[in-house]
Amino acid sequence: MRILIMGPPGAGKGTQAARIASFCEIPHISTGDIFRTEIKESSELGKKIKSYLDTGKLVPDEVTVMVIKKRLQQPDCSRGFLLDGFPRTIPQAEALDGILIGLSKNRLDLVINISVDAQVLLERLTGRRVCRNCGDTYHILYQPPQKDEICDRCGGDLYQRSDDTAETVSNRLDVYQRQTAPLLEYYQKRDIVQEVNGELSIDQVFKEIEKVIRSID
Ligand code: AP5
Ligand code: MG
């Protein structure tokens, strides 16, 4: 199955994507995670894109498309994949269509759109903590670790993403409205968008998503 999970920053894409990937046994491909790894490793690409992530601007389409094209060629994508955070612009969506044709893969089967009110998003992002070692995501109120600032899964340190400050979050929400929200129409025309209420609890949101996936399987 080829799935795209969409929604504004903090909607819960990464949180739900981890569960969906395990439920469907497909790889979770997050451009944000790929970029953060490159930055952590101080690679050439990482140095080039750091300022975009720190300020909440989109990395240029040509860079992002190149990264995704390489990732989709990996053998683990043969049974499908779950995209999180890509595409984020209409040119990226058009490029994805071209990449899938080039790799003789079918189009996306499903777009899950998670909607959440802007005020809730701000609270979620400023309270988010991420494991420096394994990337697991927590929230100081809604999904706290058992021990303060320590990952339950691997014991790694938890940190706050550099783009989770109130100022950068507000830029990211603005960028989302201007550049990414119009993409929904692109996929609505194909009749593959399913809406999910992201304001329910993490478990309840996943139940809704599971229903949607079963209905098209
Ligand atoms: P990216 O990493 O994709 O960030 P984002 O889209 O802004 O989304 P987030 O990861 O912040 O939120 P999420 O929806 O995954 O929420 P999460 O599950 O963590 O992109 C970062 C940057 O990379 C971009 O700004 C850009 O610079 C660049 N980039 C990436 N892709 C690009 C592209 N295609 N083109 C160009 N540039 C690109 O949840 C958030 C918090 O809420 C967590 O603490 C979680 O525990 C909590 N939570 C989740 N669900 C619930 C719930 N139901 N109830 C209560 N709390 C919840
Ligand atoms: Mg995410």
Short mmCIF file of N, CA and C and ligand atoms in Angstrom, two decimals, residues 5-17 28 30-36 39 49-61 64-65 68 84-89 92 114 116 120-121 123-130 137-144 161 163-164 168-169 172-173 175-176 180 197-206, ligand 1:
data_model
loop_
_atom_site.label_atom_id
_atom_site.label_comp_id
_atom_site.label_asym_id
_atom_site.label_seq_id
_atom_site.Cartn_x
_atom_site.Cartn_y
_atom_site.Cartn_z
N ILE A 5 0.59 10.62 4.62
CA ILE A 5 -0.08 11.20 5.78
C ILE A 5 0.19 12.70 5.76
N MET A 6 -0.90 13.47 5.79
CA MET A 6 -0.80 14.94 5.71
C MET A 6 -1.40 15.58 6.96
N GLY A 7 -1.07 16.85 7.15
CA GLY A 7 -1.62 17.59 8.28
C GLY A 7 -0.61 18.65 8.67
N PRO A 8 -1.06 19.67 9.38
CA PRO A 8 -0.15 20.75 9.77
C PRO A 8 0.91 20.28 10.76
N PRO A 9 1.94 21.10 10.99
CA PRO A 9 2.96 20.76 11.98
C PRO A 9 2.32 20.47 13.32
N GLY A 10 2.67 19.34 13.92
CA GLY A 10 2.14 18.99 15.24
C GLY A 10 0.82 18.24 15.19
N ALA A 11 0.31 17.94 13.98
CA ALA A 11 -0.98 17.24 13.88
C ALA A 11 -0.89 15.82 14.41
N GLY A 12 0.33 15.28 14.46
CA GLY A 12 0.49 13.89 14.92
C GLY A 12 0.89 12.95 13.79
N LYS A 13 1.45 13.51 12.72
CA LYS A 13 1.82 12.67 11.56
C LYS A 13 2.87 11.62 11.97
N GLY A 14 3.95 12.08 12.61
CA GLY A 14 5.02 11.16 12.99
C GLY A 14 4.54 10.12 14.00
N THR A 15 3.75 10.58 14.97
CA THR A 15 3.23 9.68 16.02
C THR A 15 2.39 8.57 15.38
N GLN A 16 1.48 8.95 14.49
CA GLN A 16 0.61 7.95 13.85
C GLN A 16 1.37 7.14 12.81
N ALA A 17 2.32 7.79 12.13
CA ALA A 17 3.06 7.09 11.07
C ALA A 17 3.81 5.89 11.62
N HIS A 28 8.36 3.80 6.94
CA HIS A 28 7.90 5.17 7.23
C HIS A 28 8.96 6.12 6.69
N SER A 30 10.00 9.88 6.29
CA SER A 30 9.73 11.26 6.70
C SER A 30 10.88 12.14 6.21
N THR A 31 10.56 13.10 5.35
CA THR A 31 11.63 13.99 4.86
C THR A 31 12.21 14.80 6.02
N GLY A 32 11.38 15.19 6.98
CA GLY A 32 11.88 15.93 8.13
C GLY A 32 12.91 15.10 8.89
N ASP A 33 12.61 13.81 9.12
CA ASP A 33 13.56 12.94 9.83
C ASP A 33 14.85 12.77 9.02
N ILE A 34 14.71 12.59 7.71
CA ILE A 34 15.90 12.42 6.86
C ILE A 34 16.77 13.68 6.95
N PHE A 35 16.13 14.86 6.87
CA PHE A 35 16.90 16.11 6.93
C PHE A 35 17.57 16.29 8.29
N ARG A 36 16.85 15.96 9.37
CA ARG A 36 17.45 16.12 10.71
C ARG A 36 18.65 15.18 10.90
N ILE A 39 21.56 16.77 9.15
CA ILE A 39 22.07 17.92 9.93
C ILE A 39 22.92 17.40 11.10
N ILE A 49 20.98 22.62 4.26
CA ILE A 49 19.55 22.76 4.58
C ILE A 49 19.26 23.25 6.00
N LYS A 50 20.29 23.30 6.86
CA LYS A 50 20.07 23.60 8.28
C LYS A 50 19.25 24.88 8.51
N SER A 51 19.60 25.94 7.78
CA SER A 51 18.94 27.23 8.03
C SER A 51 17.44 27.17 7.66
N TYR A 52 17.10 26.33 6.68
CA TYR A 52 15.67 26.22 6.31
C TYR A 52 14.90 25.61 7.48
N LEU A 53 15.42 24.52 8.03
CA LEU A 53 14.69 23.86 9.13
C LEU A 53 14.63 24.76 10.36
N ASP A 54 15.76 25.44 10.66
CA ASP A 54 15.78 26.28 11.86
C ASP A 54 14.78 27.42 11.80
N THR A 55 14.48 27.88 10.58
CA THR A 55 13.56 29.02 10.48
C THR A 55 12.15 28.59 10.07
N GLY A 56 11.98 27.31 9.78
CA GLY A 56 10.65 26.82 9.44
C GLY A 56 10.28 27.03 7.98
N LYS A 57 11.30 27.35 7.15
CA LYS A 57 11.01 27.50 5.70
C LYS A 57 11.14 26.14 5.02
N LEU A 58 10.56 26.01 3.85
CA LEU A 58 10.68 24.74 3.12
C LEU A 58 12.04 24.65 2.45
N VAL A 59 12.63 23.48 2.51
CA VAL A 59 13.86 23.19 1.75
C VAL A 59 13.47 23.25 0.26
N PRO A 60 14.35 23.77 -0.61
CA PRO A 60 13.96 23.88 -2.02
C PRO A 60 13.50 22.54 -2.63
N ASP A 61 12.50 22.64 -3.50
CA ASP A 61 11.88 21.43 -4.07
C ASP A 61 12.91 20.49 -4.71
N THR A 64 14.67 18.38 -2.12
CA THR A 64 13.76 17.43 -1.47
C THR A 64 13.37 16.29 -2.42
N VAL A 65 13.11 16.64 -3.66
CA VAL A 65 12.69 15.62 -4.64
C VAL A 65 13.83 14.62 -4.88
N ILE A 68 13.97 12.15 -1.95
CA ILE A 68 12.87 11.17 -1.98
C ILE A 68 13.05 10.16 -3.11
N ASP A 84 5.55 10.81 4.92
CA ASP A 84 5.19 11.76 5.99
C ASP A 84 5.98 13.04 5.74
N GLY A 85 5.27 14.11 5.37
CA GLY A 85 5.97 15.39 5.16
C GLY A 85 6.43 15.59 3.73
N PHE A 86 6.14 14.68 2.86
CA PHE A 86 6.41 14.83 1.43
C PHE A 86 5.29 14.15 0.67
N PRO A 87 4.73 14.75 -0.39
CA PRO A 87 4.99 16.10 -0.88
C PRO A 87 4.38 17.19 0.00
N ARG A 88 4.94 18.41 -0.16
CA ARG A 88 4.50 19.55 0.63
C ARG A 88 4.17 20.74 -0.24
N THR A 89 4.38 20.59 -1.54
CA THR A 89 4.03 21.65 -2.50
C THR A 89 3.46 20.95 -3.73
N GLN A 92 6.16 19.41 -5.85
CA GLN A 92 6.66 18.15 -5.26
C GLN A 92 5.69 17.00 -5.57
N ILE A 114 -4.88 14.65 8.66
CA ILE A 114 -5.18 14.82 10.09
C ILE A 114 -5.41 16.29 10.36
N VAL A 116 -6.28 19.47 13.01
CA VAL A 116 -6.19 19.88 14.42
C VAL A 116 -6.21 21.41 14.47
N VAL A 120 -4.15 24.23 19.51
CA VAL A 120 -3.73 22.91 20.01
C VAL A 120 -2.36 22.56 19.43
N LEU A 121 -2.14 22.93 18.18
CA LEU A 121 -0.86 22.61 17.53
C LEU A 121 0.30 23.27 18.25
N GLU A 123 0.52 24.17 21.34
CA GLU A 123 0.74 23.51 22.63
C GLU A 123 1.46 22.16 22.44
N ARG A 124 1.07 21.46 21.38
CA ARG A 124 1.69 20.16 21.13
C ARG A 124 3.16 20.31 20.76
N LEU A 125 3.45 21.31 19.93
CA LEU A 125 4.83 21.43 19.44
C LEU A 125 5.77 21.96 20.50
N THR A 126 5.31 22.92 21.30
CA THR A 126 6.21 23.48 22.30
C THR A 126 6.43 22.47 23.44
N GLY A 127 5.52 21.49 23.59
CA GLY A 127 5.67 20.47 24.65
C GLY A 127 6.29 19.18 24.15
N ARG A 128 6.64 19.14 22.86
CA ARG A 128 7.19 17.89 22.31
C ARG A 128 8.64 17.67 22.75
N ARG A 129 9.00 16.42 23.01
CA ARG A 129 10.38 16.03 23.27
C ARG A 129 10.67 14.82 22.40
N VAL A 130 11.89 14.76 21.86
CA VAL A 130 12.26 13.69 20.93
C VAL A 130 13.53 13.02 21.45
N THR A 137 9.04 9.90 19.92
CA THR A 137 8.47 11.20 20.24
C THR A 137 7.61 11.14 21.50
N TYR A 138 7.75 12.16 22.34
CA TYR A 138 6.98 12.27 23.59
C TYR A 138 6.35 13.65 23.66
N HIS A 139 5.47 13.82 24.67
CA HIS A 139 4.94 15.15 24.97
C HIS A 139 4.93 15.28 26.48
N ILE A 140 5.36 16.45 26.97
CA ILE A 140 5.50 16.59 28.43
C ILE A 140 4.18 16.36 29.16
N LEU A 141 3.03 16.63 28.51
CA LEU A 141 1.74 16.41 29.16
C LEU A 141 1.00 15.20 28.60
N TYR A 142 0.96 15.08 27.26
CA TYR A 142 0.08 14.08 26.64
C TYR A 142 0.71 12.71 26.45
N GLN A 143 2.05 12.67 26.44
CA GLN A 143 2.72 11.38 26.24
C GLN A 143 4.06 11.44 26.97
N PRO A 144 4.00 11.62 28.32
CA PRO A 144 5.25 11.83 29.05
C PRO A 144 6.07 10.54 29.16
N ARG A 161 13.17 19.91 19.67
CA ARG A 161 13.60 20.26 18.31
C ARG A 161 13.84 21.77 18.19
N ASP A 163 13.20 23.70 15.90
CA ASP A 163 12.11 24.45 15.24
C ASP A 163 10.82 24.40 16.07
N ASP A 164 10.90 23.97 17.31
CA ASP A 164 9.70 23.91 18.16
C ASP A 164 9.58 25.11 19.11
N THR A 168 9.21 30.03 15.62
CA THR A 168 9.37 29.20 14.42
C THR A 168 8.10 28.40 14.15
N VAL A 169 7.42 27.98 15.20
CA VAL A 169 6.17 27.24 15.00
C VAL A 169 5.17 28.13 14.24
N ARG A 172 6.06 28.08 10.69
CA ARG A 172 5.76 26.79 10.06
C ARG A 172 4.27 26.66 9.77
N LEU A 173 3.43 27.16 10.68
CA LEU A 173 1.98 27.08 10.45
C LEU A 173 1.58 27.94 9.26
N VAL A 175 3.60 28.77 6.70
CA VAL A 175 4.10 28.10 5.49
C VAL A 175 3.15 26.96 5.11
N TYR A 176 2.67 26.24 6.12
CA TYR A 176 1.74 25.12 5.85
C TYR A 176 0.49 25.64 5.13
N THR A 180 1.31 24.21 1.63
CA THR A 180 0.97 22.77 1.68
C THR A 180 -0.53 22.51 1.66
N ASN A 197 -10.01 13.17 12.48
CA ASN A 197 -9.98 14.18 13.53
C ASN A 197 -8.76 13.93 14.44
N GLY A 198 -7.79 14.82 14.34
CA GLY A 198 -6.54 14.65 15.08
C GLY A 198 -6.60 15.16 16.50
N GLU A 199 -7.78 15.63 16.93
CA GLU A 199 -7.88 16.16 18.31
C GLU A 199 -8.29 15.08 19.31
N LEU A 200 -8.54 13.88 18.81
CA LEU A 200 -8.84 12.78 19.73
C LEU A 200 -7.54 12.32 20.37
N SER A 201 -7.62 11.36 21.28
CA SER A 201 -6.38 10.88 21.92
C SER A 201 -5.55 10.13 20.86
N ILE A 202 -4.28 9.92 21.17
CA ILE A 202 -3.39 9.24 20.22
C ILE A 202 -3.96 7.87 19.83
N ASP A 203 -4.45 7.12 20.81
CA ASP A 203 -5.02 5.79 20.52
C ASP A 203 -6.29 5.89 19.67
N GLN A 204 -7.13 6.88 20.01
CA GLN A 204 -8.38 7.01 19.24
C GLN A 204 -8.11 7.42 17.79
N VAL A 205 -7.13 8.31 17.60
CA VAL A 205 -6.80 8.71 16.22
C VAL A 205 -6.34 7.48 15.45
N PHE A 206 -5.51 6.66 16.08
CA PHE A 206 -5.03 5.48 15.36
C PHE A 206 -6.20 4.53 15.02
P1 AP5 B 1 8.71 17.83 9.59
O1 AP5 B 1 9.66 17.10 10.44
O2 AP5 B 1 7.93 17.09 8.59
O3 AP5 B 1 7.78 18.70 10.54
P2 AP5 B 1 6.22 19.15 10.44
O4 AP5 B 1 5.49 18.83 9.22
O5 AP5 B 1 6.28 20.57 10.82
O6 AP5 B 1 5.51 18.24 11.44
P3 AP5 B 1 6.00 17.80 12.84
O7 AP5 B 1 6.99 16.68 12.72
O8 AP5 B 1 6.42 18.99 13.64
O9 AP5 B 1 4.65 17.30 13.48
P4 AP5 B 1 3.91 15.90 13.40
O10 AP5 B 1 2.64 16.09 12.66
O11 AP5 B 1 4.82 14.81 12.93
O12 AP5 B 1 3.57 15.72 14.92
P5 AP5 B 1 4.09 14.66 16.01
O13 AP5 B 1 3.56 13.30 15.71
O14 AP5 B 1 5.54 14.78 16.26
O15 AP5 B 1 9.49 19.01 8.80
C1 AP5 B 1 10.41 19.83 9.48
C2 AP5 B 1 11.07 20.77 8.49
O16 AP5 B 1 11.80 20.03 7.49
C3 AP5 B 1 10.14 21.69 7.68
O17 AP5 B 1 9.79 22.86 8.41
C4 AP5 B 1 11.02 21.99 6.46
O18 AP5 B 1 12.00 22.97 6.77
C5 AP5 B 1 11.72 20.66 6.22
N1 AP5 B 1 10.96 19.77 5.31
C6 AP5 B 1 10.44 18.55 5.63
N2 AP5 B 1 9.81 18.02 4.57
C7 AP5 B 1 9.93 18.92 3.57
C8 AP5 B 1 9.47 18.95 2.22
N3 AP5 B 1 8.72 17.95 1.70
N4 AP5 B 1 9.76 20.04 1.47
C9 AP5 B 1 10.51 21.06 1.96
N5 AP5 B 1 10.97 21.10 3.23
C10 AP5 B 1 10.68 20.03 4.03
O19 AP5 B 1 3.27 15.20 17.31
C11 AP5 B 1 3.56 16.48 17.84
C12 AP5 B 1 3.43 16.42 19.39
O20 AP5 B 1 2.07 16.19 19.75
C13 AP5 B 1 4.24 15.28 20.04
O21 AP5 B 1 4.76 15.74 21.26
C14 AP5 B 1 3.19 14.17 20.28
O22 AP5 B 1 3.52 13.38 21.41
C15 AP5 B 1 1.92 14.99 20.51
N6 AP5 B 1 0.71 14.34 19.98
C16 AP5 B 1 0.57 13.71 18.78
N7 AP5 B 1 -0.69 13.28 18.62
C17 AP5 B 1 -1.37 13.68 19.74
C18 AP5 B 1 -2.75 13.53 20.15
N8 AP5 B 1 -3.65 12.88 19.39
N9 AP5 B 1 -3.09 14.07 21.34
C19 AP5 B 1 -2.17 14.73 22.13
N10 AP5 B 1 -0.87 14.88 21.79
C20 AP5 B 1 -0.48 14.36 20.59
#
